Coordinates of C-alpha atoms and ligand atoms in Angstrom, one line a residue:
X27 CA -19.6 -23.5 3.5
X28 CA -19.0 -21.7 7.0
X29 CA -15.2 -20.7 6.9
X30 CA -13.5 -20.8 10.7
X31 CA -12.4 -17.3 11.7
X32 CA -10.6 -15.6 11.9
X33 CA -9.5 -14.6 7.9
X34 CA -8.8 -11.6 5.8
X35 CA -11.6 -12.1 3.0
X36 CA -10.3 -10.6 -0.2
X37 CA -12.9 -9.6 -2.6
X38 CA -11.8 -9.3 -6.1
X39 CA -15.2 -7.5 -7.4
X40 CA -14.0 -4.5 -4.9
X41 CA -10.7 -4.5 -6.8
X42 CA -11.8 -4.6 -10.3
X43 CA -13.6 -1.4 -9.1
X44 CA -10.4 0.2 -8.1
X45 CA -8.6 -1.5 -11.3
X46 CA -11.2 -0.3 -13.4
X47 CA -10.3 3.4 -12.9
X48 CA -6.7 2.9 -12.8
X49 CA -6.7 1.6 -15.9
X50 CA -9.3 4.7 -17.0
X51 CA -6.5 7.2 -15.9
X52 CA -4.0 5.6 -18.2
X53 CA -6.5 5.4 -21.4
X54 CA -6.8 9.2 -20.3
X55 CA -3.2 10.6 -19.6
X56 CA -1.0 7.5 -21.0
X57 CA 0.7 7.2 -17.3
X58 CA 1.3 3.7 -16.6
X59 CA 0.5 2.5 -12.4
X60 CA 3.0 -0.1 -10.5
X61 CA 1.9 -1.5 -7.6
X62 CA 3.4 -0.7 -4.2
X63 CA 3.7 -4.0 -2.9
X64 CA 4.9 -2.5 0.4
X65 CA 1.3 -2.3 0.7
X66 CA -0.5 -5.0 -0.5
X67 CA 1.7 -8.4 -1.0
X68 CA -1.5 -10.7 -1.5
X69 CA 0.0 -12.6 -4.8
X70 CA -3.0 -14.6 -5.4
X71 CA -4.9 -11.8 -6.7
X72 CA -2.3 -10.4 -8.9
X73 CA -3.4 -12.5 -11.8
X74 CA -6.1 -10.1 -12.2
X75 CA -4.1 -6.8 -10.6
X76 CA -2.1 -7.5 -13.4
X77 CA -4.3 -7.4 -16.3
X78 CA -5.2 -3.4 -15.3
X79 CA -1.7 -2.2 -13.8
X80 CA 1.9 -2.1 -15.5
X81 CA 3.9 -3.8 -13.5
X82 CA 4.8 -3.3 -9.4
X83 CA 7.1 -1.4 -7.4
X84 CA 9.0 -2.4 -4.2
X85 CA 10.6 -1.4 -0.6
X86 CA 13.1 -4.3 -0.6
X87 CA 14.9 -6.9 -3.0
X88 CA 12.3 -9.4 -1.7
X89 CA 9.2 -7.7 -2.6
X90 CA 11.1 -6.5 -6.1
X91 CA 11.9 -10.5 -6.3
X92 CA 8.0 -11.4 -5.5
X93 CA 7.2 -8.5 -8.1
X94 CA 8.7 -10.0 -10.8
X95 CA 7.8 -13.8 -10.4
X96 CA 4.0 -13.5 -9.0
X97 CA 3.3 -10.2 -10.6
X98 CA 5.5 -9.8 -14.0
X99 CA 5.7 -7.2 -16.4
X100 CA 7.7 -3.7 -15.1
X101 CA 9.4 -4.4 -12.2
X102 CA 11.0 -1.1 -10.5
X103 CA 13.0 -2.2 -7.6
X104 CA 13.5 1.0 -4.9
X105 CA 15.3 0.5 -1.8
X106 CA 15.8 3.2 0.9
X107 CA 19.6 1.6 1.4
X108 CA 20.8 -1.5 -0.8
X109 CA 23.3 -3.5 0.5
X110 CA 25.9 -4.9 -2.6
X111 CA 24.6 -8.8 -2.0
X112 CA 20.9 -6.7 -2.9
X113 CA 22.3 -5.0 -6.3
X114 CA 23.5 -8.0 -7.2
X115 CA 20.5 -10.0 -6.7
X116 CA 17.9 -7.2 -8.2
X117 CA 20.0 -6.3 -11.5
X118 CA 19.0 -9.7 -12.4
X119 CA 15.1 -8.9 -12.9
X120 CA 14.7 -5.2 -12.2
X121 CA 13.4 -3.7 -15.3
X122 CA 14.4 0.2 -13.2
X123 CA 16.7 0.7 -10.2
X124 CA 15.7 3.8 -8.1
X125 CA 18.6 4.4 -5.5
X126 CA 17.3 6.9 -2.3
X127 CA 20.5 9.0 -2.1
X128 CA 23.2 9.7 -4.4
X129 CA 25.9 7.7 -2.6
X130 CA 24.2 4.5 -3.4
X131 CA 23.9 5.5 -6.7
X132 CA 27.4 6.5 -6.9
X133 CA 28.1 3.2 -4.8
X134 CA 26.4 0.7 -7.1
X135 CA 26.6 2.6 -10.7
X136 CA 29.2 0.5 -11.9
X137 CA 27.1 -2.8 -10.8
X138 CA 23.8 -1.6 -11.8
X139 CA 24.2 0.8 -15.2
X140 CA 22.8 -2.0 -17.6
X141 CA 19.3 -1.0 -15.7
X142 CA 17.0 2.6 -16.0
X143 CA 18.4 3.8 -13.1
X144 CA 16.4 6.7 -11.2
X145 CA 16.9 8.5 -7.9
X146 CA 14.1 9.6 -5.7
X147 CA 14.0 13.4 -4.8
X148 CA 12.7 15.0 -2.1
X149 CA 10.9 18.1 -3.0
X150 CA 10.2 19.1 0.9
X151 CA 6.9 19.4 0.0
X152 CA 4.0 17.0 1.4
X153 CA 1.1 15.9 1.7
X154 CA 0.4 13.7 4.9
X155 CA -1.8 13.7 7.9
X156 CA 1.4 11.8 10.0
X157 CA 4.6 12.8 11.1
X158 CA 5.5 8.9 10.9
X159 CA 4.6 8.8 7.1
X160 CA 5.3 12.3 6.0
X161 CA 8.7 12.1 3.8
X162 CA 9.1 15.5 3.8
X163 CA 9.6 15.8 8.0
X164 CA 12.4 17.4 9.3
X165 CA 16.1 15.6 8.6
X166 CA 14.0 13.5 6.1
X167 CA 16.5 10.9 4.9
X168 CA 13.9 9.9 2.2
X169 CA 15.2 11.0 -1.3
X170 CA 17.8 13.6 -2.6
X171 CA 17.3 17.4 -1.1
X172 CA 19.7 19.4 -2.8
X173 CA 19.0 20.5 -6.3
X174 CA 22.7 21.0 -7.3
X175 CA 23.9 17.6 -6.3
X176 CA 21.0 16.4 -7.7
X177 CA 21.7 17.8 -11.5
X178 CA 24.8 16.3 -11.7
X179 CA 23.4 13.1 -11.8
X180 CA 21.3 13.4 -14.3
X181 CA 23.5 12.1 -17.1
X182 CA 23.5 8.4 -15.1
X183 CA 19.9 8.8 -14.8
X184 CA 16.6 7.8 -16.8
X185 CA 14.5 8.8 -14.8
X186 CA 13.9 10.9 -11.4
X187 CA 10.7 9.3 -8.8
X188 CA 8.9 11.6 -6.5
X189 CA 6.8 10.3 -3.2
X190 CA 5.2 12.8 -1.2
X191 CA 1.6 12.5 -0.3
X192 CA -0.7 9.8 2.1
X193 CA -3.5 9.7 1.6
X194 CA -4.6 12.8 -0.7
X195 CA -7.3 13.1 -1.7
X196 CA -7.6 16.6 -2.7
X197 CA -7.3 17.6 -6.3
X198 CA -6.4 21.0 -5.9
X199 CA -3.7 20.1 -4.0
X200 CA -2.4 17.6 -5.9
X201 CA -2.1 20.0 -8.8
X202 CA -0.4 22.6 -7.2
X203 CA 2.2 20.0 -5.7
X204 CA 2.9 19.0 -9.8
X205 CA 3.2 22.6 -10.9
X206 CA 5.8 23.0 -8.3
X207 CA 7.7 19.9 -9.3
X208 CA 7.1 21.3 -12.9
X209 CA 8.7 24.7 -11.9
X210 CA 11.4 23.4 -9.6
X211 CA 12.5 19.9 -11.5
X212 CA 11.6 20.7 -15.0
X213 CA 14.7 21.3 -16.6
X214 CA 16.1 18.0 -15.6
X215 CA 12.6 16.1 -16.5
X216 CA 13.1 17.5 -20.1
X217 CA 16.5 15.2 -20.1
X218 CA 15.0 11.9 -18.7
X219 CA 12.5 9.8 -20.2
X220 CA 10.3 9.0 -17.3
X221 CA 9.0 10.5 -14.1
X222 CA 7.5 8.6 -11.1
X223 CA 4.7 10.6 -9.3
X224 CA 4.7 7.5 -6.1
X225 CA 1.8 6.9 -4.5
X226 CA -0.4 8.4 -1.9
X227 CA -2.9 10.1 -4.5
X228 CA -6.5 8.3 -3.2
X229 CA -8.0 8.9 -7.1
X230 CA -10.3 5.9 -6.6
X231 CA -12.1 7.1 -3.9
X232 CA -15.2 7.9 -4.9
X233 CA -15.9 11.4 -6.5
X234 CA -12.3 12.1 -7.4
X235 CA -12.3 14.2 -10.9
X236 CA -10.2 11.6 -12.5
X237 CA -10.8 13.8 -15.9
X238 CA -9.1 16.6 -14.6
X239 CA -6.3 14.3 -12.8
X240 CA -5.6 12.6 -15.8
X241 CA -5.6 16.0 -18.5
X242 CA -3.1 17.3 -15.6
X243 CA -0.8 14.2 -15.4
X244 CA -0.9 13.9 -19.9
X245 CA -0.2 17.7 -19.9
X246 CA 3.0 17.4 -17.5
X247 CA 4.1 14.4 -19.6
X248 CA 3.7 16.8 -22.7
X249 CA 5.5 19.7 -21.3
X250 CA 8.5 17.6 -20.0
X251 CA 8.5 14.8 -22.8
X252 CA 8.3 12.1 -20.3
X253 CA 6.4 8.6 -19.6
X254 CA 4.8 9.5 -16.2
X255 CA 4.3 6.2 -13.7
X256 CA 2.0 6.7 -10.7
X257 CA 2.3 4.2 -7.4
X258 CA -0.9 3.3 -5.5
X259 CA -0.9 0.9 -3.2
X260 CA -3.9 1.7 -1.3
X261 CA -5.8 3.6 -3.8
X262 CA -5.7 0.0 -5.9
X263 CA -7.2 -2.3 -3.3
X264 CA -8.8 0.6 -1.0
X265 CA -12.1 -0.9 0.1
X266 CA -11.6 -4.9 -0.8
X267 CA -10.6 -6.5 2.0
X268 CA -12.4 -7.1 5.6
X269 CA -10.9 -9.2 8.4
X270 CA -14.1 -11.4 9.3
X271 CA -13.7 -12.3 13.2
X272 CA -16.0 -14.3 16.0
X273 CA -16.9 -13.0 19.4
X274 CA -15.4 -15.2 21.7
X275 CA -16.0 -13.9 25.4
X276 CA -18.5 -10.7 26.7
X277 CA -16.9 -9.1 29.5
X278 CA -18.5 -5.9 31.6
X279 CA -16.5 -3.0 32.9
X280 CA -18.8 0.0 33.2
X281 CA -19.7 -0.8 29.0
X282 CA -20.1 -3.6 27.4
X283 CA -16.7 -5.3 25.4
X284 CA -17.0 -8.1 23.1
X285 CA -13.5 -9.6 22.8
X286 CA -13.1 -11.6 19.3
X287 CA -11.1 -14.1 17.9
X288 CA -8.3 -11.9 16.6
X289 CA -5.9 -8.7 17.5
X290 CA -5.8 -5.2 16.6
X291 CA -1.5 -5.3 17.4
X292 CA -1.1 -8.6 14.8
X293 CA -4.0 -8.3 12.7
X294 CA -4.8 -4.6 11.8
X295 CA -1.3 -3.1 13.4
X296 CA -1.7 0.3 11.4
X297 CA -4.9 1.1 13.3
X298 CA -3.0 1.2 16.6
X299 CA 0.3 3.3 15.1
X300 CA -2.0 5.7 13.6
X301 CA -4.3 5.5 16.6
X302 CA -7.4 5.2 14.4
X303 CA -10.4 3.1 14.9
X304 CA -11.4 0.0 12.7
X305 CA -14.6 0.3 10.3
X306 CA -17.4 -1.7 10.7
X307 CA -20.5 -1.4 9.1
X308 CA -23.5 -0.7 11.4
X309 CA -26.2 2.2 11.4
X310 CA -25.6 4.6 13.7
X311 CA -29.3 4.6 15.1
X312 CA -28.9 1.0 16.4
X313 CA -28.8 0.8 20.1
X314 CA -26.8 -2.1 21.1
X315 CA -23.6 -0.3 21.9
X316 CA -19.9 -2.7 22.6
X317 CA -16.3 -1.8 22.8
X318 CA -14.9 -4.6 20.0
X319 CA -11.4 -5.5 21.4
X320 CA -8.6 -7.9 20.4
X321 CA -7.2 -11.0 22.4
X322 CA -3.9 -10.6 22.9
X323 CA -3.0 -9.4 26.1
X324 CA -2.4 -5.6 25.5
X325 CA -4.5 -3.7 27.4
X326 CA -4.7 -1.2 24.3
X327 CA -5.7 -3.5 22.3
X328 CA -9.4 -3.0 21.1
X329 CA -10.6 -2.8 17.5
X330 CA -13.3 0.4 18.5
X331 CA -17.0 1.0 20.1
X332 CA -19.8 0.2 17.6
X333 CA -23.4 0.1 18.2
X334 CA -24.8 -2.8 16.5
X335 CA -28.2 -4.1 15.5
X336 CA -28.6 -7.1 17.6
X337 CA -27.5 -7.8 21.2
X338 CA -23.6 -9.8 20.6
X339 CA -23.3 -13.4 21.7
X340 CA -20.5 -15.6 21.6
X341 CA -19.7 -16.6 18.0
X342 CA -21.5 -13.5 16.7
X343 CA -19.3 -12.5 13.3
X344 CA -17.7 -9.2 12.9
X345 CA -16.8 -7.8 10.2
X346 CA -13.9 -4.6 9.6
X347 CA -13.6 -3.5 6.9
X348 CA -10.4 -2.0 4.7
X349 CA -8.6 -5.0 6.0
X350 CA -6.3 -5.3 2.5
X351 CA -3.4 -2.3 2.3
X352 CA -0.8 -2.2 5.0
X353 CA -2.8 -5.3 6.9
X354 CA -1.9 -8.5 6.1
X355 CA 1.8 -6.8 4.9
X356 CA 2.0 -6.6 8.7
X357 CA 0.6 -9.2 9.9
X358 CA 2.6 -10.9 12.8
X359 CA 2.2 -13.7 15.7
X360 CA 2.5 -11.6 18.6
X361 CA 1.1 -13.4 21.4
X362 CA 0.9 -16.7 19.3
X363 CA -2.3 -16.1 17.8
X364 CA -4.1 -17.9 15.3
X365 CA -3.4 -16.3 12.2
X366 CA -6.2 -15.4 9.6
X367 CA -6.3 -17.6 7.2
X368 CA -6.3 -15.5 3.5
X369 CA -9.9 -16.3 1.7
X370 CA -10.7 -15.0 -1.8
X371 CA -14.4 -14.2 -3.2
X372 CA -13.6 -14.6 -7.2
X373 CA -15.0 -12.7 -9.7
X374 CA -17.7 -15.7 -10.5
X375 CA -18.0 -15.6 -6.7
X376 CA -16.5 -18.5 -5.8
X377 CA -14.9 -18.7 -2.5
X378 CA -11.9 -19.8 -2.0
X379 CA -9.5 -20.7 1.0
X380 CA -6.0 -19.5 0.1
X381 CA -4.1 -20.4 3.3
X382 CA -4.5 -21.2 6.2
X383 CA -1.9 -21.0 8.9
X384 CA -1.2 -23.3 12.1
X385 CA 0.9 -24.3 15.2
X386 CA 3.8 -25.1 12.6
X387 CA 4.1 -21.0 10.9
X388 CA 4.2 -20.4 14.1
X389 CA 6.7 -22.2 15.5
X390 CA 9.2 -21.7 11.9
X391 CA 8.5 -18.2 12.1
X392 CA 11.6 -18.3 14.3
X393 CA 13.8 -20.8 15.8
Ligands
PLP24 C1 4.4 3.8 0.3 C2 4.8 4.1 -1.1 C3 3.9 4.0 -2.1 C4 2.5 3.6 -2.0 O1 1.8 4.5 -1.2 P1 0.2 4.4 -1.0 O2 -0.1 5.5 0.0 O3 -0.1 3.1 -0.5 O4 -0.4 4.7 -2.3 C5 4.4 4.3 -3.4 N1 5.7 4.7 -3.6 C6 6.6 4.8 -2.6 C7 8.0 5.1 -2.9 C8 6.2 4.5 -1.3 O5 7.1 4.6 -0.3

């Protein structure tokens, strides 16, 4: 079966991998992982996300809503500001609230004190290669600064979540980052029952010393008597998605430019706000060099330069890869342009065509 591109192609092999070792870590260490569906929203794989992870965690009431009826078990619903129509809603299913400052706690305690509530601290430490991702930039509005204000919560609280790295992939690191948390926030840990480490922490990639991660995350649960919850939304699915496009027009301007069937702005947006370029797999050696560029009519808008094996023609397929976290989440009809349809590879290989979007998405996706 030849499937029209574009589409996001979802392998769920790639994310058993990633599952796999998630749920290694919490044989090892006992800390439980909630998806950051902020990241990856793609519910018809969460049949078998669920089966390896503990529950999700969320940005919004809508993705805490989509949490608890596509995903189910622990639902943790954080919100960087609630409005009261949003506690209302979220008591109703939220297994924890986690407020981002103390005056929506203070705000919403009355409404929401049936729940574990938490409140996200910023430590002002971080680890992140991006000023627009890195929580701990200056006049950070992300999570509670001040220690003292901080304490006096801690008899509403259950539970205290910390978010502070992109990306990290460094051990080392990591574990110097906890034994600061342990030094500074340890007194207040020992009266709570459970910690939230977020996400950020890229322990599936391959080579990570997930031993020594997980004897450091059971030993901070030890010394602070505390269920420990780690977030990953792109360390879960890193690696199981690419957006499958076809070239649709070869155009020369001192190189050579294949222009494809879909856009780096609505298709891949995080490659242009982080300025990186897609991944496509091609050997380096190979001689038959094109800049890949989207259709949409930024001039900006171009996917990378790749040398590939064979000369491009039109309808040539190509493939990027790590097309699943913060992807389709952002996916958008700029320009009015087809929209990939969603395609999953099941685990007995079967393909399947999730959805597939036309004229009429379009057109509702406003008024
Ligand atoms: C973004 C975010 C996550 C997930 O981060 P990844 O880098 O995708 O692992 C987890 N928790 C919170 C609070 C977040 O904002």
């Amino acid at each position: 079966m030849k499937i029209a591109t574009p589409y996001y192609l979802i392998d769920e092999k790639k994310i058993l991998h990633n599952l796999q070792i998630i749920q290694q870590v919490h044989q090892l260490s006992g800390a439980k992982s909630v998806l950051a569906l902020k990241c990856f929203s793609t519910w018809c794989v969460f049949d078998l996300m669920q089966e390896y992870m503990d529950g999700t965690t969320s940005s919004s009431l809508f993705e805490a809503r989509l949490g608890f009826e596509k995903f189910g078990k622990e639902t943790h619903a954080y919100c960087v500001g609630y409005s009261r129509e949003d506690i209302l809603a979220v008591v109703e299913f939220a297994d924890k609230i986690i407020f981002n400052s103390v005056s929506q706690l203070e705000k919403y305690y009355d409404v929401a004190k049936s729940k574990k509530l938490g409140l996200r601290v910023n430590p002002g430490i971080s680890h992140s290669h991006f000023d627009l991702a890195d929580p701990a930039r200056k006049h950070s509005r992300l999570g509670v600064t001040d220690k003292d204000v901080l304490a006096k919560q801690i008899p509403l609280l259950s539970g205290l979540m910390f978010h502070y790295n992109c990306e990290n992939d460094d051990f080392d690191a990591f574990s110097q980052q906890l034994d600061a948390i342990g030094d500074c926030y340890g007194d207040m840990l020992k009266q709570l029952q459970w910690v939230s480490l977020g996400g950020g922490l890229y322990f599936t990639k391959e080579g990570y010393p997930i031993e020594k991660f997980s004897k450091k995350l059971a030993e901070f649960a030890a010394e602070f008597n505390v269920q420990v919850y780690l977030e990953p939304g792109e360390s879960a699915i890193t690696g199981s998605a690419e957006l499958v496009t076809s070239v649709v027009d070869l155009v020369h301007n001192q190189m050579d430019i294949a222009i494809v069937d879909a856009t780096v702005e609505g298709h891949m947006l995080d490659l242009l706000i982080y300025r990186l370029s897609a991944k496509v797999e091609v050997d380096d050696f190979e001689n038959h060099k094109y800049m890949v560029a989207g259709r949409s009519c930024l001039a900006g808008d171009v996917f990378g330069t790749f040398n590939f094996k064979d000369k491009l023609e039109i309808g040539s397929e190509i493939r990027f890869a790590d097309a699943a976290g913060y992807t389709m989440v952002k996916k958008n009809w700029f320009n009015g342009l087809q929209m990939p349809a969603i395609v999953v590879r099941r685990l007995d290989d079967t393909v399947e065509v999730i959805r597939e979007f036309d004229y009429n998405d379009f057109k509702n996706s406003l008024s």
